[in-house]
Amino acid sequence: MRASRFHLATLKETPVDAEIVSHQLMLRAGMIRRHAAGIYSWLPLGLRILRKVEQIVREEMDRAGALELLMPSFQPAELWQESGRWDQFGPELLRLRDRHQRDACIGPTHEEIITDIFRREVNSYRQLPVNFYQIQTKFRDEIRPRFGVMRSREFIMKDAYSFDLDKDAMQRAYDIMDQAYVSIFDRFGLDYRAVSADSGAIGGSTSQEFHVLADSGEDAIAFSDQGDFAANIETVEALPPSSERAAPNAAMETVDTPAMRTIDDLATGLGVSARQCLKTLIAEAEDGGLVALVLRGDHELNVLKAERLEGVASPLRLAQREQIVEVLGNDIGSLGPIGLEIPVFVDHSAAQLNDFVCGANQEDRHLVNANWGRDCAEPASVDIRNVTEGDPSPDGKGQLRILRGIEVGHIFQLGQKYSESMQATVLDEQGKAVYPYMGCYGIGVTRVVAAAIEQNHDDSGIIWPDALAPFQLAICPINYHKSEQVKQAADDFYHSCRQQGLEVFLDDRALRPGVMFSDMELIGVPHRVVFSERGLKQQQFEYKGRRDDSAQDLSLDDLDGFLQQLFPGQCRAD
RNA sequence: CGGAGUGUGGCGCAGCCUGGUAGCGCACCUGUCUCGGGGUCAGGGGGUCGCAGGUUCGAAUCCUGCCUCUCCGACCA
């Protein structure tokens, strides 16, 4: 590709609304442009990268035996009513009516459609196993789209659906997809982790997420420093402390704590550590009342664990301040478990404390040296917190480390949820109609692009892994339009690269070198070659890898050898 | 959804308080001198000032309504 024929649309300034680096760089590099909240066009440069991701996904899915098809975005309501999700799905489902007043939606996912296809097309166990997939646009009407294509309303997803006769076969299909995902993410060249996960709204049991590691990731993942254990932090069990609780050392006292409303205020004001304090959260109960959730001051509540507790409303809703004041007769900021008249759930770690600090349930007062068993009833302790760095791994091997990740893939075992609700059956060997077991497997194709940038960039711009780069190699001739010699060398090299099947970008714009260099760095081309009069005089050209600190001068005599070394397996040695 | 902002050439912004017919930087076009890290100088094109209504001799500016987009939002209890 010649720059003069390509729409290179780089921006010098960073658009003010882009918060995260991948969004900023995608805009600056001219990959995407926004039309409305969470709605983007992919410009030619961005599309090249998107297609790279798609192609790798497609090749590995095909290799794993999945069959590509294409389903509609516009989906009739009847199918969603059959599965029951027309009512279950919230406002994220974009609903609309056609001219005949028929209800429909723009698909946020395709379980209903694929099940409809399956029940019409597949009738016999002899046709199983089967796994259909597509790479297609989804629409989810997010409350608050942000971070560019990381959380957009319209996005491209690869979604696959497997159908099997029984659970064991479903497990085999799932394992094959697990392997395919490993191959896919390996080929992307990204640093990633597969972790076990909660299956959320899609339903089903076993599920695993694939996260691209990046400090800016929205999810926390916990993994053992010694074993294979790795999971999304929201699912990880916090083991109860192994040691006995220490005995009380001092009598409980009430102290004035004016204007100390947060754990930090309290710890600083009283000169104790946050882990010696209790944090008392008030949530709504199933019966409309309130419950208290008590944690150590330095711990965070795990919402999934809390809403699974008997008597706690699910989904979890933290109580409104007004309701707390009305029912408990006391404002937030000085609540504690001692003397509370509502059900109290105490986290294992909080129940382990002795001589702790907690709210006195009186305005601006706290208790110090409070003790379970002595100053109030012995609590029934539960696991309601997020694990933290250094906690023991639930599999008993080593300690937990915590990293941040961006969820780009998720694989589920769905079981018979959709085949039953939508009456999709096949005949088994006995000629009996049975509900097949399904699995579903997603990859956020657009999100992979953003995640790759989030993980690989520097002050100059994007640094694509080779497999995703829009161009493999950039040629920057200096004075292309003035020097016949430079033009000749650059053109020759360009043609020879193209003959070898390389995706090469020749910057033939009449620009100063600084502009060319910064553009090529911004859009993240992994390799750069420079031709100049100065170098040609000495029979040399210059090479710099995107991550290299400085360039090196190489001999013109061995351009072909250079290419073979740079792109082994792709260039002919002729 | 609740709260806070915002809307002026493609992008980033000033002008608004104190009404007088729109300006700056980047980008773009022409020419010029430069030519190995986002250059110089000169000239130029491009704007229904979010939309609708109102006040006024006169509205980007004041008033009313609507819309858009952005940010923040319950681990502080």
Tab-separated table of N, CA, C and O in Angstrom, chain A residues 20 31 39 52 76 81 110 176 181 215-217 240 242 245-246 287 304 330 360 401 437 453 487 503 510 546 551 558:
chain	number	residue	atom	x	y	z
A	20	ILE	N	-9.342	6.474	28.057
A	20	ILE	CA	-8.310	5.453	28.186
A	20	ILE	C	-7.433	5.448	26.950
A	20	ILE	O	-7.823	5.879	25.874
A	31	MET	N	-8.160	5.000	13.312
A	31	MET	CA	-8.748	3.670	13.145
A	31	MET	C	-10.266	3.722	13.205
A	31	MET	O	-10.950	2.958	12.516
A	39	ILE	N	-21.202	4.297	19.377
A	39	ILE	CA	-21.411	3.894	17.977
A	39	ILE	C	-20.238	4.406	17.140
A	39	ILE	O	-20.003	5.607	17.072
A	52	LYS	N	-7.685	-8.787	10.749
A	52	LYS	CA	-6.639	-9.704	11.214
A	52	LYS	C	-7.158	-10.550	12.366
A	52	LYS	O	-6.957	-11.762	12.414
A	76	PRO	N	-37.006	-11.544	15.533
A	76	PRO	CA	-38.411	-11.445	15.922
A	76	PRO	C	-38.608	-11.732	17.410
A	76	PRO	O	-37.920	-12.576	17.978
A	81	GLN	N	-39.600	-14.576	23.245
A	81	GLN	CA	-40.686	-14.898	24.155
A	81	GLN	C	-40.657	-16.397	24.479
A	81	GLN	O	-40.897	-16.803	25.607
A	110	HIS	N	-27.137	-14.518	20.300
A	110	HIS	CA	-27.904	-15.286	19.307
A	110	HIS	C	-28.331	-16.691	19.732
A	110	HIS	O	-28.527	-17.546	18.880
A	176	ILE	N	-12.714	-28.778	23.463
A	176	ILE	CA	-12.168	-28.441	22.141
A	176	ILE	C	-12.135	-26.923	21.957
A	176	ILE	O	-11.168	-26.348	21.473
A	181	TYR	N	-9.432	-21.686	21.848
A	181	TYR	CA	-9.229	-20.337	22.384
A	181	TYR	C	-7.778	-20.100	22.756
A	181	TYR	O	-7.228	-19.019	22.525
A	215	ASP	N	-3.093	-3.180	33.001
A	215	ASP	CA	-3.345	-2.483	34.265
A	215	ASP	C	-4.666	-1.736	34.253
A	215	ASP	O	-5.293	-1.533	35.279
A	216	SER	N	-5.109	-1.334	33.068
A	216	SER	CA	-6.339	-0.565	32.977
A	216	SER	C	-7.568	-1.461	32.931
A	216	SER	O	-8.678	-0.978	32.829
A	217	GLY	N	-7.389	-2.778	33.007
A	217	GLY	CA	-8.518	-3.700	32.893
A	217	GLY	C	-9.572	-3.463	33.962
A	217	GLY	O	-9.258	-3.075	35.082
A	240	PRO	N	-11.564	-19.255	55.432
A	240	PRO	CA	-11.570	-18.719	56.788
A	240	PRO	C	-10.161	-18.759	57.354
A	240	PRO	O	-9.380	-19.633	56.983
A	242	SER	N	-7.040	-19.652	59.506
A	242	SER	CA	-6.760	-20.976	60.064
A	242	SER	C	-6.549	-20.935	61.576
A	242	SER	O	-6.742	-21.931	62.253
A	245	ARG	N	-9.236	-17.280	67.171
A	245	ARG	CA	-9.314	-15.859	67.491
A	245	ARG	C	-8.641	-15.612	68.847
A	245	ARG	O	-8.792	-16.412	69.766
A	246	ALA	N	-7.913	-14.498	68.937
A	246	ALA	CA	-7.249	-14.163	70.200
A	246	ALA	C	-8.271	-13.695	71.225
A	246	ALA	O	-9.350	-13.218	70.863
A	287	ASP	N	-37.214	-9.880	52.197
A	287	ASP	CA	-38.571	-9.567	52.648
A	287	ASP	C	-38.840	-8.069	52.711
A	287	ASP	O	-39.823	-7.636	53.286
A	304	LEU	N	-21.512	-10.860	44.456
A	304	LEU	CA	-22.059	-12.174	44.084
A	304	LEU	C	-22.231	-13.074	45.305
A	304	LEU	O	-23.228	-13.771	45.447
A	330	ASN	N	-30.370	5.711	62.973
A	330	ASN	CA	-29.005	6.209	63.041
A	330	ASN	C	-28.478	6.342	61.620
A	330	ASN	O	-28.824	5.549	60.755
A	360	ALA	N	-20.924	2.696	66.957
A	360	ALA	CA	-21.651	2.463	68.204
A	360	ALA	C	-23.159	2.522	67.993
A	360	ALA	O	-23.927	2.403	68.947
A	401	ARG	N	-2.154	-14.103	43.856
A	401	ARG	CA	-1.708	-12.825	43.289
A	401	ARG	C	-2.910	-12.256	42.550
A	401	ARG	O	-3.771	-12.999	42.092
A	437	TYR	N	-27.545	-30.956	24.578
A	437	TYR	CA	-26.794	-30.091	25.503
A	437	TYR	C	-26.006	-29.078	24.690
A	437	TYR	O	-25.301	-29.426	23.749
A	453	ILE	N	-4.125	-2.829	22.246
A	453	ILE	CA	-3.496	-1.515	22.375
A	453	ILE	C	-3.261	-1.189	23.837
A	453	ILE	O	-2.218	-0.678	24.229
A	487	LYS	N	14.009	7.430	-4.600
A	487	LYS	CA	12.744	6.947	-5.128
A	487	LYS	C	12.926	5.548	-5.737
A	487	LYS	O	12.135	4.638	-5.501
A	503	GLU	N	2.814	-7.433	3.584
A	503	GLU	CA	1.947	-6.269	3.662
A	503	GLU	C	2.831	-5.085	4.030
A	503	GLU	O	3.204	-4.896	5.182
A	510	ALA	N	4.991	13.564	0.273
A	510	ALA	CA	6.107	14.508	0.264
A	510	ALA	C	6.220	15.171	1.616
A	510	ALA	O	5.939	16.348	1.783
A	546	ARG	N	9.829	-1.434	16.032
A	546	ARG	CA	8.995	-0.473	16.760
A	546	ARG	C	9.394	-0.364	18.231
A	546	ARG	O	9.265	0.690	18.837
A	551	ALA	N	18.004	2.990	15.691
A	551	ALA	CA	18.006	2.327	14.393
A	551	ALA	C	19.374	1.728	14.119
A	551	ALA	O	20.367	2.118	14.733
A	558	ASP	N	22.268	-7.106	1.021
A	558	ASP	CA	21.548	-8.271	1.511
A	558	ASP	C	20.115	-7.954	1.915
A	558	ASP	O	19.625	-8.408	2.941
